[in-house]
Structure formats: structure tokens, C-alpha cells
Coordinates of C-alpha atoms and ligand atoms in Angstrom, one line a residue:
Chain O
M107 CA 12.8 -79.8 14.1
K108 CA 10.8 -78.8 11.2
R109 CA 8.4 -77.1 13.3
A110 CA 11.0 -75.2 15.1
I111 CA 12.5 -74.1 11.6
S112 CA 9.0 -72.8 10.6
K113 CA 8.5 -71.3 13.8
E114 CA 11.8 -69.4 13.4
N115 CA 11.2 -68.5 10.1
H116 CA 7.6 -67.1 11.1
K117 CA 9.3 -65.0 13.8
W118 CA 11.6 -63.5 11.2
L119 CA 8.9 -62.9 8.6
R120 CA 7.0 -61.1 11.4
I121 CA 9.9 -58.7 12.2
I122 CA 10.6 -57.9 8.6
S123 CA 6.9 -57.3 8.0
S124 CA 6.7 -55.1 10.7
L125 CA 9.9 -53.2 9.4
I126 CA 8.8 -52.7 5.9
P127 CA 6.2 -50.1 6.5
L128 CA 8.7 -48.2 8.5
I129 CA 11.3 -48.4 6.0
L130 CA 8.7 -47.3 3.4
L131 CA 7.8 -44.5 5.7
F132 CA 11.6 -43.3 6.0
L133 CA 11.9 -43.5 2.2
V134 CA 8.8 -41.4 1.5
V135 CA 9.7 -38.7 4.4
Y136 CA 13.3 -38.7 2.5
L137 CA 11.9 -38.4 -0.9
I138 CA 9.6 -35.7 0.2
A139 CA 12.3 -33.8 2.2
T140 CA 14.7 -33.9 -0.8
G141 CA 12.1 -32.9 -3.2
F142 CA 12.8 -35.8 -5.5
A143 CA 9.2 -37.0 -6.0
I144 CA 7.4 -33.8 -6.0
Q145 CA 8.5 -30.6 -7.9
A146 CA 7.3 -27.7 -6.1
P147 CA 4.9 -25.6 -8.3
T148 CA 7.2 -22.7 -9.4
T149 CA 5.9 -19.4 -11.0
T150 CA 7.5 -16.2 -12.4
L151 CA 5.0 -14.0 -10.7
P152 CA 6.3 -12.5 -7.4
I153 CA 4.1 -13.7 -4.5
E154 CA 4.7 -11.8 -1.3
R155 CA 3.2 -12.3 2.2
I156 CA 3.8 -10.4 5.4
N157 CA 2.1 -11.1 8.6
I158 CA 1.6 -8.1 10.8
E159 CA 2.0 -10.2 14.1
R160 CA 1.9 -7.5 16.7
I161 CA 1.5 -4.0 17.2
V162 CA 2.6 -2.5 20.5
L163 CA 1.2 1.0 21.2
N164 CA 3.7 3.1 23.2
P165 CA 3.2 6.8 23.8
E166 CA 3.5 8.6 20.5
E167 CA 4.8 5.4 18.9
L168 CA 3.9 2.0 17.3
V169 CA 6.2 -1.0 17.4
V170 CA 5.3 -3.5 14.9
T171 CA 6.6 -7.0 14.4
L172 CA 6.6 -8.3 10.9
L173 CA 6.9 -11.8 9.6
N174 CA 7.9 -12.6 6.0
S175 CA 5.6 -15.7 5.5
G176 CA 5.8 -15.9 1.9
P177 CA 8.1 -17.9 -0.5
N178 CA 10.5 -15.1 -1.4
D179 CA 12.4 -12.2 0.2
V180 CA 10.3 -9.1 0.7
E181 CA 11.3 -5.4 0.6
V182 CA 9.2 -3.1 2.8
A183 CA 8.8 0.0 0.8
Q184 CA 6.0 2.1 2.5
V185 CA 3.9 2.2 5.6
L186 CA 0.5 3.9 5.7
V187 CA -1.1 4.8 9.1
N188 CA -4.8 5.4 8.7
D189 CA -4.4 5.5 4.9
A190 CA -1.7 8.4 5.0
I191 CA 1.8 7.7 4.0
W192 CA 3.8 7.5 7.2
G193 CA 7.3 6.3 8.1
G194 CA 9.6 5.0 10.6
F195 CA 12.5 2.9 11.4
I196 CA 12.7 -0.8 10.6
E197 CA 15.3 -3.2 12.0
P198 CA 17.2 -5.1 11.1
S199 CA 16.7 -4.2 7.5
N200 CA 13.8 -3.3 5.2
V201 CA 14.4 -6.4 3.2
I202 CA 12.9 -9.3 5.2
P203 CA 14.3 -12.8 4.2
R204 CA 11.9 -15.6 3.9
L205 CA 10.5 -16.6 7.4
G206 CA 12.5 -13.6 8.9
R207 CA 11.1 -11.0 11.1
A208 CA 11.8 -7.2 11.2
I209 CA 10.7 -4.7 13.9
L210 CA 9.0 -1.5 12.7
T211 CA 9.0 1.5 14.9
I212 CA 6.7 4.3 13.9
P213 CA 6.5 7.6 15.6
Y214 CA 2.8 8.3 15.3
P215 CA 0.6 10.7 17.7
W216 CA -2.2 8.0 17.8
V217 CA -5.4 8.8 19.7
E218 CA -6.7 6.7 22.6
G219 CA -9.7 4.7 22.1
E220 CA -9.8 5.3 18.4
P221 CA -9.5 2.8 15.6
L222 CA -6.0 2.5 13.9
T223 CA -5.2 0.9 10.6
L224 CA -1.6 0.1 9.7
T225 CA -0.7 -0.8 6.0
I226 CA 2.4 -2.2 4.6
I227 CA 3.3 -1.7 0.9
T228 CA 6.2 -3.8 -0.5
S229 CA 8.3 -2.9 -3.4
N230 CA 6.3 -5.1 -5.7
G231 CA 3.1 -3.2 -4.7
F232 CA 1.9 -5.8 -2.2
K233 CA -0.5 -4.5 0.5
F234 CA -0.9 -5.9 4.0
K235 CA -3.3 -4.4 6.4
K236 CA -3.9 -4.7 10.0
E237 CA -6.7 -2.9 12.1
I238 CA -7.0 -2.2 15.7
E239 CA -10.5 -1.5 16.8
A240 CA -9.6 0.8 19.8
A241 CA -6.1 1.9 20.4
I242 CA -5.0 1.5 24.0
L243 CA -1.6 1.6 25.6
T244 CA 0.1 -1.9 25.6
P245 CA 0.9 -2.4 29.4
P246 CA 4.5 -3.0 29.8
F247 CA 5.9 -6.2 31.2
T248 CA 6.2 -6.1 35.0
F249 CA 6.8 -8.7 37.8
E250 CA 3.3 -7.8 39.0
Q251 CA 1.9 -8.9 35.7
A252 CA 3.9 -12.0 35.7
Y253 CA 2.6 -12.6 39.3
T254 CA -1.0 -12.2 38.0
Y255 CA -0.4 -14.8 35.3
I256 CA 1.2 -17.1 37.8
L257 CA -2.0 -16.7 40.0
I258 CA -4.2 -17.6 37.2
G259 CA -2.2 -20.8 36.4
V260 CA -2.6 -21.6 40.2
Y261 CA -6.3 -21.0 39.9
V262 CA -7.2 -23.0 36.9
G263 CA -4.3 -25.6 37.0
I264 CA -3.1 -26.5 40.4
I265 CA -6.0 -25.8 42.9
P266 CA -8.6 -28.0 40.8
V267 CA -6.0 -31.1 41.0
F268 CA -5.6 -30.7 44.7
L269 CA -9.3 -30.5 45.1
G270 CA -9.5 -33.7 43.2
E271 CA -7.0 -35.2 45.3
G272 CA -9.4 -34.7 48.1
W273 CA -11.5 -37.6 46.4
F274 CA -8.8 -40.2 46.8
P275 CA -9.8 -41.9 50.1
F276 CA -13.4 -42.1 48.7
L277 CA -12.3 -43.5 45.4
R278 CA -10.2 -46.2 47.1
G279 CA -13.6 -47.4 48.8
I280 CA -15.4 -47.9 45.6
S281 CA -15.8 -51.1 43.5
S282 CA -13.5 -51.5 40.5
R283 CA -16.5 -51.3 38.2
W284 CA -17.3 -47.7 39.4
F285 CA -13.8 -46.8 39.4
R286 CA -13.3 -47.8 35.9
F287 CA -16.5 -45.9 34.9
L288 CA -15.1 -42.8 36.7
L289 CA -11.6 -43.1 34.9
S290 CA -13.1 -43.4 31.5
F291 CA -15.5 -40.5 32.5
T292 CA -12.3 -38.3 33.4
A293 CA -10.7 -39.4 30.2
G294 CA -13.8 -38.5 28.2
M295 CA -13.9 -35.1 29.9
L296 CA -10.2 -34.4 29.3
I297 CA -10.8 -35.2 25.6
F298 CA -13.8 -33.0 25.6
Chain U
M158 CA -27.2 -42.3 32.3
K159 CA -29.0 -39.5 34.1
E160 CA -26.3 -39.6 36.7
K161 CA -23.6 -39.3 34.2
T162 CA -25.0 -36.2 32.7
E163 CA -25.4 -34.6 35.8
K164 CA -22.0 -35.1 36.9
V165 CA -20.9 -33.8 33.5
G166 CA -22.8 -30.8 34.1
R167 CA -21.5 -30.3 37.5
R168 CA -17.9 -30.7 36.6
R169 CA -18.4 -28.5 33.7
D170 CA -19.9 -25.8 35.9
F171 CA -17.1 -26.1 38.4
I172 CA -14.4 -25.7 35.6
K173 CA -16.4 -22.7 34.1
A174 CA -16.7 -21.2 37.7
M175 CA -13.0 -21.8 38.4
G176 CA -12.2 -20.2 34.9
V177 CA -14.3 -17.2 35.2
F178 CA -13.0 -16.6 38.8
G179 CA -9.4 -16.8 37.7
L180 CA -9.9 -14.8 34.4
S181 CA -11.6 -11.9 36.5
I182 CA -8.7 -11.9 38.7
G183 CA -6.3 -11.7 36.0
L184 CA -8.2 -9.1 34.0
G185 CA -8.9 -7.2 36.9
S186 CA -5.3 -6.7 37.8
L187 CA -4.5 -6.1 34.0
I188 CA -7.0 -3.4 34.0
T189 CA -5.3 -1.9 37.2
K190 CA -2.1 -2.1 35.4
K191 CA -3.3 -0.2 32.4
V192 CA -4.5 2.8 34.5
E193 CA -1.0 2.7 36.3
A194 CA 0.7 2.9 32.8
H195 CA -1.3 5.9 31.8
E196 CA -0.4 7.7 35.0
N197 CA 3.2 6.8 34.4
H198 CA 3.5 7.9 30.8
F199 CA 1.1 10.8 30.0
P200 CA 1.5 13.4 29.3
M201 CA 4.4 12.9 26.9
P202 CA 6.3 15.8 25.2
I203 CA 5.3 16.3 21.7
R204 CA 8.2 15.4 19.3
S205 CA 9.9 18.5 18.3
N206 CA 10.1 17.2 14.9
S207 CA 6.3 17.3 14.1
L208 CA 6.4 18.0 10.5
V209 CA 4.7 20.5 8.2
A210 CA 1.7 22.2 9.8
I211 CA -1.1 20.8 7.4
G212 CA -1.4 17.7 9.4
S213 CA 0.2 15.5 7.0
V214 CA 3.7 14.0 7.5
P215 CA 5.0 14.0 3.9
A216 CA 6.7 10.8 2.7
H217 CA 8.9 9.4 5.3
G218 CA 9.6 6.0 4.0
F219 CA 12.2 3.9 5.5
H220 CA 15.7 3.5 6.3
P221 CA 17.5 0.4 7.6
L222 CA 17.8 1.2 11.2
N223 CA 21.0 2.5 12.7
S224 CA 20.4 1.3 16.3
A225 CA 21.8 4.5 17.7
S226 CA 19.1 6.8 16.0
K227 CA 16.2 4.7 17.2
S228 CA 14.3 6.9 19.6
V229 CA 10.9 8.3 19.9
N230 CA 12.6 11.8 20.2
N231 CA 14.8 11.4 17.2
P232 CA 13.2 12.3 13.8
S233 CA 13.0 9.4 11.3
P234 CA 15.1 9.9 8.4
R235 CA 13.2 10.8 5.3
V236 CA 13.7 8.7 2.3
K237 CA 13.3 11.2 -0.8
A238 CA 11.1 10.4 -3.6
P239 CA 13.0 8.8 -6.4
Y240 CA 14.3 11.4 -8.9
S241 CA 12.7 9.8 -11.9
Q242 CA 10.4 6.8 -12.7
S243 CA 13.3 4.8 -14.3
P244 CA 16.9 5.5 -14.9
K245 CA 16.5 6.3 -18.7
V246 CA 13.3 8.5 -18.8
M247 CA 12.6 12.2 -18.3
N248 CA 12.1 13.2 -14.5
P249 CA 9.2 15.0 -13.4
M250 CA 11.1 18.0 -12.9
S251 CA 12.1 18.2 -16.5
F252 CA 8.8 17.0 -17.4
L253 CA 7.0 19.8 -15.6
T254 CA 8.4 22.4 -18.2
H255 CA 8.9 20.2 -21.2
F256 CA 6.6 20.6 -24.2
D257 CA 7.1 18.3 -27.1
L258 CA 6.6 20.6 -30.2
G259 CA 7.0 17.4 -32.6
K260 CA 8.6 18.4 -36.0
V261 CA 7.2 20.5 -38.7
I262 CA 7.5 18.8 -41.8
D263 CA 6.5 19.4 -45.5
S264 CA 4.2 16.5 -46.6
N265 CA 3.3 16.7 -50.3
G266 CA 3.0 20.7 -50.0
K267 CA 1.2 20.5 -46.8
R268 CA 2.7 21.9 -43.7
V269 CA 2.3 19.0 -40.9
R270 CA 3.4 19.0 -37.3
E271 CA 4.5 15.3 -36.5
F272 CA 4.8 13.4 -33.3
T273 CA 5.8 10.0 -32.4
L274 CA 4.2 8.0 -29.6
S275 CA 5.1 4.5 -28.9
S276 CA 3.4 2.4 -26.1
Y277 CA 5.4 -0.2 -24.2
P278 CA 5.5 -1.7 -20.6
S279 CA 7.9 -0.3 -18.1
F280 CA 8.5 -1.0 -14.5
I281 CA 8.4 2.6 -12.9
E282 CA 8.9 3.8 -9.4
V283 CA 5.7 5.8 -8.3
A284 CA 6.7 6.3 -4.7
S285 CA 9.8 5.8 -2.8
K286 CA 10.9 2.1 -3.6
V287 CA 7.6 1.2 -4.8
S288 CA 7.7 -0.3 -8.3
F289 CA 4.7 -0.4 -10.6
P290 CA 4.4 -2.5 -13.8
A291 CA 3.1 0.4 -16.1
W292 CA 1.8 0.6 -19.5
T293 CA 3.4 3.8 -20.9
F294 CA 3.5 6.4 -23.9
N295 CA 7.2 6.8 -24.4
G296 CA 8.2 5.2 -21.0
T297 CA 6.7 7.7 -18.5
V298 CA 3.3 8.0 -16.8
P299 CA 2.1 10.5 -17.7
G300 CA 3.1 10.4 -21.5
P301 CA 4.7 13.4 -23.2
T302 CA 2.9 16.6 -23.5
L303 CA 2.2 17.3 -27.1
R304 CA 2.1 21.0 -28.1
C305 CA 0.8 22.7 -31.3
V306 CA -0.9 25.7 -32.5
E307 CA -4.7 26.1 -33.5
G308 CA -5.4 25.1 -37.1
E309 CA -2.3 23.2 -37.8
T310 CA -2.5 19.9 -39.1
I311 CA -1.0 17.4 -36.7
R312 CA 0.2 13.8 -37.1
I313 CA 0.7 11.5 -34.4
K314 CA 2.4 8.4 -35.7
F315 CA 1.6 5.5 -33.1
L316 CA 3.4 2.4 -32.8
N317 CA 2.3 -0.2 -30.2
G318 CA 5.3 -2.0 -28.9
D319 CA 3.2 -3.6 -25.9
I320 CA 1.8 -7.1 -26.0
H321 CA -1.6 -5.7 -25.5
P322 CA -3.8 -4.0 -28.0
H323 CA -4.0 -0.1 -27.5
T324 CA -5.2 3.0 -29.3
I325 CA -4.9 6.8 -28.7
H326 CA -8.0 8.8 -28.2
F327 CA -7.6 12.6 -28.3
H328 CA -10.1 14.9 -26.8
G329 CA -11.0 17.7 -29.2
I330 CA -12.5 18.0 -32.7
H331 CA -11.5 15.5 -35.4
P332 CA -12.9 12.8 -37.9
A333 CA -14.4 9.6 -36.7
N334 CA -11.6 7.3 -37.8
M335 CA -9.1 9.7 -35.9
D336 CA -11.0 9.3 -32.7
G337 CA -9.0 6.2 -31.5
V338 CA -12.0 4.0 -30.3
F339 CA -12.8 1.7 -33.1
E340 CA -9.4 1.0 -34.7
I341 CA -7.7 -1.1 -32.3
I342 CA -3.9 -1.3 -32.7
E343 CA -2.7 -4.8 -32.3
P344 CA 0.9 -5.4 -30.7
G345 CA 3.6 -4.7 -33.2
K346 CA 1.3 -2.5 -35.3
G347 CA 1.0 1.1 -36.0
Y348 CA -1.6 3.8 -36.8
T349 CA -1.3 7.3 -37.9
Y350 CA -3.6 9.9 -36.4
E351 CA -3.9 13.2 -38.5
F352 CA -6.3 16.0 -38.0
K353 CA -6.6 19.7 -37.8
A354 CA -5.9 20.9 -34.3
E355 CA -9.0 22.7 -33.0
P356 CA -10.2 24.4 -30.8
F357 CA -7.4 25.8 -28.8
G358 CA -7.2 24.7 -25.2
V359 CA -5.7 21.9 -23.1
F360 CA -6.9 18.2 -23.8
P361 CA -6.1 14.9 -22.5
Y362 CA -5.2 12.0 -24.7
H363 CA -5.5 8.4 -23.5
C364 CA -5.9 4.7 -24.6
H365 CA -9.5 3.8 -25.3
T366 CA -9.2 0.0 -25.6
M367 CA -11.6 -2.3 -23.4
P368 CA -11.3 -2.6 -20.4
I369 CA -10.6 1.2 -20.5
T370 CA -10.2 1.3 -16.7
K371 CA -7.3 -1.0 -16.8
H372 CA -5.8 0.9 -19.8
I373 CA -5.9 4.2 -18.0
A374 CA -5.0 2.9 -14.5
K375 CA -1.8 1.2 -16.1
G376 CA -0.8 4.8 -17.2
L377 CA -1.7 5.2 -20.9
Y378 CA -2.5 8.9 -21.0
G379 CA -0.9 12.4 -21.4
T380 CA -1.8 16.0 -22.3
L381 CA -2.3 17.9 -25.7
I382 CA -2.1 21.6 -25.7
I383 CA -3.6 23.5 -28.7
D384 CA -2.3 27.2 -28.3
P385 CA -4.5 30.0 -29.7
K386 CA -3.0 31.6 -32.8
E387 CA -2.5 34.8 -31.0
P388 CA -0.2 33.4 -28.1
R389 CA -1.2 33.8 -24.6
P390 CA 1.0 36.5 -22.5
K391 CA 4.4 35.5 -21.8
A392 CA 4.6 33.3 -18.6
K393 CA 6.7 30.5 -17.0
E394 CA 4.6 27.5 -18.1
M395 CA 4.0 24.1 -16.4
V396 CA 2.0 21.0 -17.0
M397 CA 0.6 19.0 -14.0
V398 CA -1.1 15.9 -14.7
M399 CA -3.1 14.6 -11.6
N400 CA -3.1 10.9 -11.2
G401 CA -3.3 7.7 -9.0
F402 CA -1.5 4.6 -9.0
D403 CA -3.2 1.3 -7.9
V404 CA -0.1 -0.7 -7.0
D405 CA -1.8 -3.7 -5.7
F406 CA -4.7 -3.8 -8.5
D407 CA -7.5 -3.9 -6.0
G408 CA -9.5 -1.2 -7.9
E409 CA -8.4 1.7 -5.6
N410 CA -5.4 4.0 -5.7
E411 CA -2.7 3.6 -3.1
F412 CA -0.8 6.7 -4.3
Y413 CA -1.6 10.2 -5.8
T414 CA 0.7 12.2 -7.6
V415 CA 1.2 15.2 -10.0
N416 CA 3.4 14.0 -12.9
G417 CA 3.9 10.5 -11.7
I418 CA 5.9 10.4 -8.3
A419 CA 4.3 10.5 -5.0
N420 CA 5.6 13.7 -3.0
Y421 CA 7.9 14.6 -5.8
Y422 CA 7.6 18.4 -5.7
M423 CA 7.6 18.3 -1.8
D424 CA 11.1 16.7 -2.1
Y425 CA 12.1 18.6 -5.1
P426 CA 10.4 22.0 -4.7
I427 CA 9.6 24.0 -7.8
R428 CA 11.5 27.3 -7.8
I429 CA 9.8 30.2 -9.1
K430 CA 10.5 34.1 -9.4
L431 CA 8.8 36.5 -7.2
G432 CA 6.0 38.3 -9.1
E433 CA 6.6 36.2 -12.2
L434 CA 3.4 35.1 -14.2
I435 CA 3.0 31.4 -13.7
R436 CA 0.7 29.4 -16.0
I437 CA -0.2 25.7 -15.2
Y438 CA -1.9 23.3 -17.6
L439 CA -3.7 21.1 -15.2
V440 CA -5.3 17.7 -16.2
N441 CA -7.1 15.2 -14.0
M442 CA -6.4 11.6 -15.3
T443 CA -7.1 10.0 -11.8
E444 CA -8.8 6.5 -12.2
F445 CA -11.1 5.1 -9.5
D446 CA -11.8 8.3 -7.7
L447 CA -14.5 10.5 -9.0
I448 CA -12.8 13.8 -8.5
N449 CA -9.5 15.3 -7.8
S450 CA -8.5 19.0 -6.9
F451 CA -5.9 21.7 -6.8
H452 CA -5.4 23.9 -3.9
L453 CA -2.8 26.7 -4.0
H454 CA -1.4 28.1 -0.6
A455 CA -1.3 31.8 0.3
N456 CA -2.3 32.9 -3.1
M457 CA -5.3 33.1 -5.6
F458 CA -5.2 32.0 -9.3
W459 CA -7.2 32.8 -12.3
W460 CA -8.9 29.6 -13.8
Y461 CA -9.7 29.1 -17.3
P462 CA -11.9 25.8 -17.7
N463 CA -10.5 23.7 -20.5
G464 CA -8.4 26.6 -21.7
T465 CA -10.8 27.2 -24.3
S466 CA -11.4 30.8 -23.6
L467 CA -8.9 33.6 -23.1
T468 CA -11.2 35.1 -20.2
P469 CA -11.0 33.4 -16.8
S470 CA -14.2 32.1 -15.3
E471 CA -13.0 32.3 -11.6
Y472 CA -10.7 33.8 -9.4
T473 CA -10.0 31.1 -6.8
D474 CA -7.5 29.1 -4.6
T475 CA -9.1 25.6 -5.2
V476 CA -10.6 23.9 -8.2
M477 CA -12.3 20.7 -8.3
L478 CA -12.0 18.3 -11.5
C479 CA -13.9 15.1 -12.5
Q480 CA -12.0 12.6 -14.4
G481 CA -10.8 13.8 -17.7
Q482 CA -11.6 17.3 -16.5
R483 CA -8.8 20.1 -17.1
G484 CA -8.0 23.7 -17.3
I485 CA -5.3 26.5 -17.2
M486 CA -4.4 28.4 -14.1
E487 CA -2.5 31.8 -13.9
F488 CA -1.1 33.4 -10.9
S489 CA 2.1 35.1 -9.4
Y490 CA 3.4 35.3 -6.1
K491 CA 3.3 38.4 -3.8
Y492 CA 5.6 37.0 -1.1
P493 CA 8.8 35.2 -1.2
G494 CA 9.0 31.8 0.7
R495 CA 8.0 28.2 0.6
F496 CA 4.2 27.7 -0.3
L497 CA 2.4 24.2 -0.4
F498 CA 0.0 23.1 -3.3
H499 CA -1.9 19.8 -3.0
A500 CA -5.2 18.2 -3.5
H501 CA -7.7 19.7 -1.0
Q502 CA -8.9 15.9 -0.4
S503 CA -6.5 15.5 2.6
E504 CA -6.4 11.8 2.0
F505 CA -5.0 12.4 -1.5
A506 CA -2.5 14.9 -0.2
E507 CA -1.5 12.6 2.6
R508 CA -0.9 9.8 -0.1
G509 CA 1.4 11.8 -2.2
W510 CA -0.5 14.5 -4.0
I511 CA 1.4 17.4 -2.4
G512 CA 4.2 19.7 -3.5
M513 CA 5.8 23.0 -2.9
F514 CA 6.8 26.3 -4.7
E515 CA 9.8 28.1 -3.5
V516 CA 9.4 31.7 -4.3
F517 CA 12.9 33.6 -4.5
E518 CA 13.5 37.2 -5.2
Ligands
CU861 CU1 -4.5 0.5 -24.0

């Protein structure tokens, strides 16, 4: 009886002890999420960051995707192409909210094969640059292109698996020691 | 062990081979696509709104997109240069023809021409929507154009309203303690510069506190004109201070201007009368770049280096000025119409140092 009770206690103890770290983890996550424990360092200086994510080159036109990855809203004030003040359209707004995106369309007579530099200047004078080493037309999306990508996928992802399947009868015949070796070898390769 | 490495090698080779095979097929088809795309899209009609014929598109700036207007064939709406650097200060159009004559007072029986200059920080708009945390004389960059006559005693009462120490260093002839170099004026303090205005000519003034590059790049400079006792011939007079703004403080200018706002006189052309004599006091206060220049379209001008002689040295359409260099130009237009003036360094012109005269009959 005594032993049973202690065994019962032991079981509860184990459950509780396994739960405590989990509860603590949730607590920590909660505190971090609510910003209770850590006060994020603040500054009165404006800090701005814009990522020029993508530049699509169309005939006589650049289409640029901008991401505001900084802590504040950012107002795009000027755009320079090859260091000259240029301009264009920006949508949905020239004020990009935090973590928001904007699409910039710039009419520009770019020259094929030559480098191109795009500079964004914000209302607070922050400057962000992206260089294209050699300007070429961005191919438009087509089903043929999609087909190509599917083919690549088939070549590198599906065909090797089928080739591997061919080994199955051979693998069935080998000893479990060798089988384990091959399995761990494969796992190692995958990790590699 | 040996067998294992061999296998690794073989498997790796296999993967590599497959990868290269697949990639080459993929790339091959991409390249074919590109060629096709070229054939499909070129030649494109050139946009009908290709702007001014000097190869620069002056200040487009931005507008929030109105989806209906988005098209390669639609001109992008132009955002004009701001009309002034900040709401309460003189705009560059007034600045162009404004000369601060000070106040002539009687100081213990001595005739003195007195000016007041205060330095204080201000956020100024130097290009459409671009704000610059400037250090100013009286709120603008460049500071006011002071004007007096040769031989007069001038007194400049300086008050430093900034949180940084400053001075005013005038070019010209004056005593050592009036040179604005060793007497550093602390925040909240003042200093009175007093000297005999000589010789006649056009002179820059600027802060001379270390680090000087910073104090000039931030905007502490202006123009002092000393007229000859016998005045120059009657003319429509203007002052143009060429400068640059390093808005991200990386040691190079993003924008170039005359009188403080990029593309200003492009968006607000300067109207002048046909045949009227124009006299421009031109000063180069550009920091970081060694030289700046002025090029006048469809005309020639007489050039008086430093304005210290009444005889011009040159009849030209372009002058090149080093940092701090200046002079006076005189010309009149023979034909009506719109004529550009700009730095002949195309890079500066395309970054805001460009303007237009509108000559009317
Ligand atoms: Cu200073």
C-alpha cells in the first residue's frame, strides 16, 4: 500500500516536473511577446530602412518592389537612376508603412547590357542603392517558362527517387547490418 | 572506409551530374525565352513626352499613383520643387534679387552700416519632399546677401542661437580679430564684427569653426557684396550661390542647387526683359566637390573674376569655379524665349543645378 502510494506520487511528480519547463517556456514567450520583461531600446533619431527587393526591366521602364524593413513609416521622396534625379509612379502610396511594400514604376530609357544604379532617397535623407551589373529584359512569365521549371523539378527531384527505387530488390537481399549502414549513410548524405 | 568515401564520391557526382543536366536544360530554355522576348518587344516607340533636350529629365519626384494614369506612354506627373525651404523664410525667387542693405546708423559720430546675423538650426526642404537638418544664418541656406559700399564701416552683429559653436569668417581685407577664426562664439553668445569694407567686389562669408567641412556642408555661408564708390551701370541684379546638400551625411552631395532648392528655377523660371542688362553675382560654396560651373544657353556673358575690377577678363558662356571662388557676370538676351542655365558638369545639372530664363519682349 505504502509502496503503491509512493509509486503514485512518483508518477505525479514526473508529470509535474515534465510540465514545469513547458509552463515556464510559455510564460517567457508570453512576457517577450507582451514586451513586459524587455523594453525595446527606443531612440528619437529617425531610423529608416528600405529594401529594394526586385527590379524588373521592361522596355523603357523599370518596375521596382520596395519593402520598408525599418522600425518606422517611410516617405519616399526622390528616386535617382544612374545618379540623376528621376521620377515615376509609386503605388499604393509614397508613404510606406512599417513592413509594407510599394511598387515603383519608372519610365527610363535604359541601355541593354550596361550597368544601372537605382537610388531611393527618403524624406529624412536616407539613401538606398541597388546596382544591376548588366541590364537585360526581364522575361515575362509564360506557361512555357513554368513548364521549364517543372522539368527542372522532375529532373532533380523525381527521377533520382525512381532510380533509387530500382535498388529496392537488391536492398531486400542484404544483411540488416549493411542495411543499417546504408540507411545511416543516406541520412548522413541528406544532412550533408 | 574506403568503400564509403567512394560511394560518397559516386553519389555526389551523380547528384552534381543530374543538377548540371537539369540546370542547363532550364537555363537553355530561359535564354531562348529571352531572345523571343526581345523580338516581341523591340523596337518600342519612344515616349512622346521625352523631356528637355539636354539629356536630363528635370525633377520628376513622385506622386501617389492614380491607377488610371499608370502607363509607359503616360507622362509621369511632375512634382514641383518646393516654393521655399520652410514656410516662414524667404523663397529663392525673392532671395535672387534681395540685397540686405543693413541699417545706416550714427555710432558716436561715426557712420556705420549695421547688419544682424543669427545662426540657428532649421529643417529645410532642399529638393521636393527631402528635408535637411541645416545650420543656417537667419533661417535659409544660403544666408542673406549683405551689401554695402567700398570704404564704409560695416558692423555685423552676430548672435549664435545654435547648440554648436560658430563664427563668421568674411573674405576681404580686415583686422585679425575680425577674421572670424580664433574667436569661437559659444552657443547663446554673440560677437560684433566691424571693419572697413574693402576692396569692392563679391565675397563669400562662412563659418570657420572646426570641423569646417561640417559647418559649411550644414549650410553656414552667404554672400557679401561691396559696391564700388562709383556704381556699376544700371542693371537687373541677381545673386546666385551654387551649393550642394549631403542629405545622408556620407561625404558626398546628393543634390546640387543655386540658392538652396534643387531644380528651383526650372520649376519657377526667372523672367527677364529682352535686351535688358542682367548682372549676376555668382558664388561657389559647394562642399565636397572641388569645382562647380555655370553655363549660359544661347548667349555669352562678360566675366569679372571676384568682381574686383570694372574691366571684364573674359567673354564666355561657361565659367568654372573652385570652392569659395566667385565673380560677376553681365549679359543681355538678343532673342525672346526660354533659355537654360546650369552647371556644365551634367551630373550636377541632373541632380538639381539647372534653371531657366524666360525672356519676354
Ligand atoms: Cu559653425
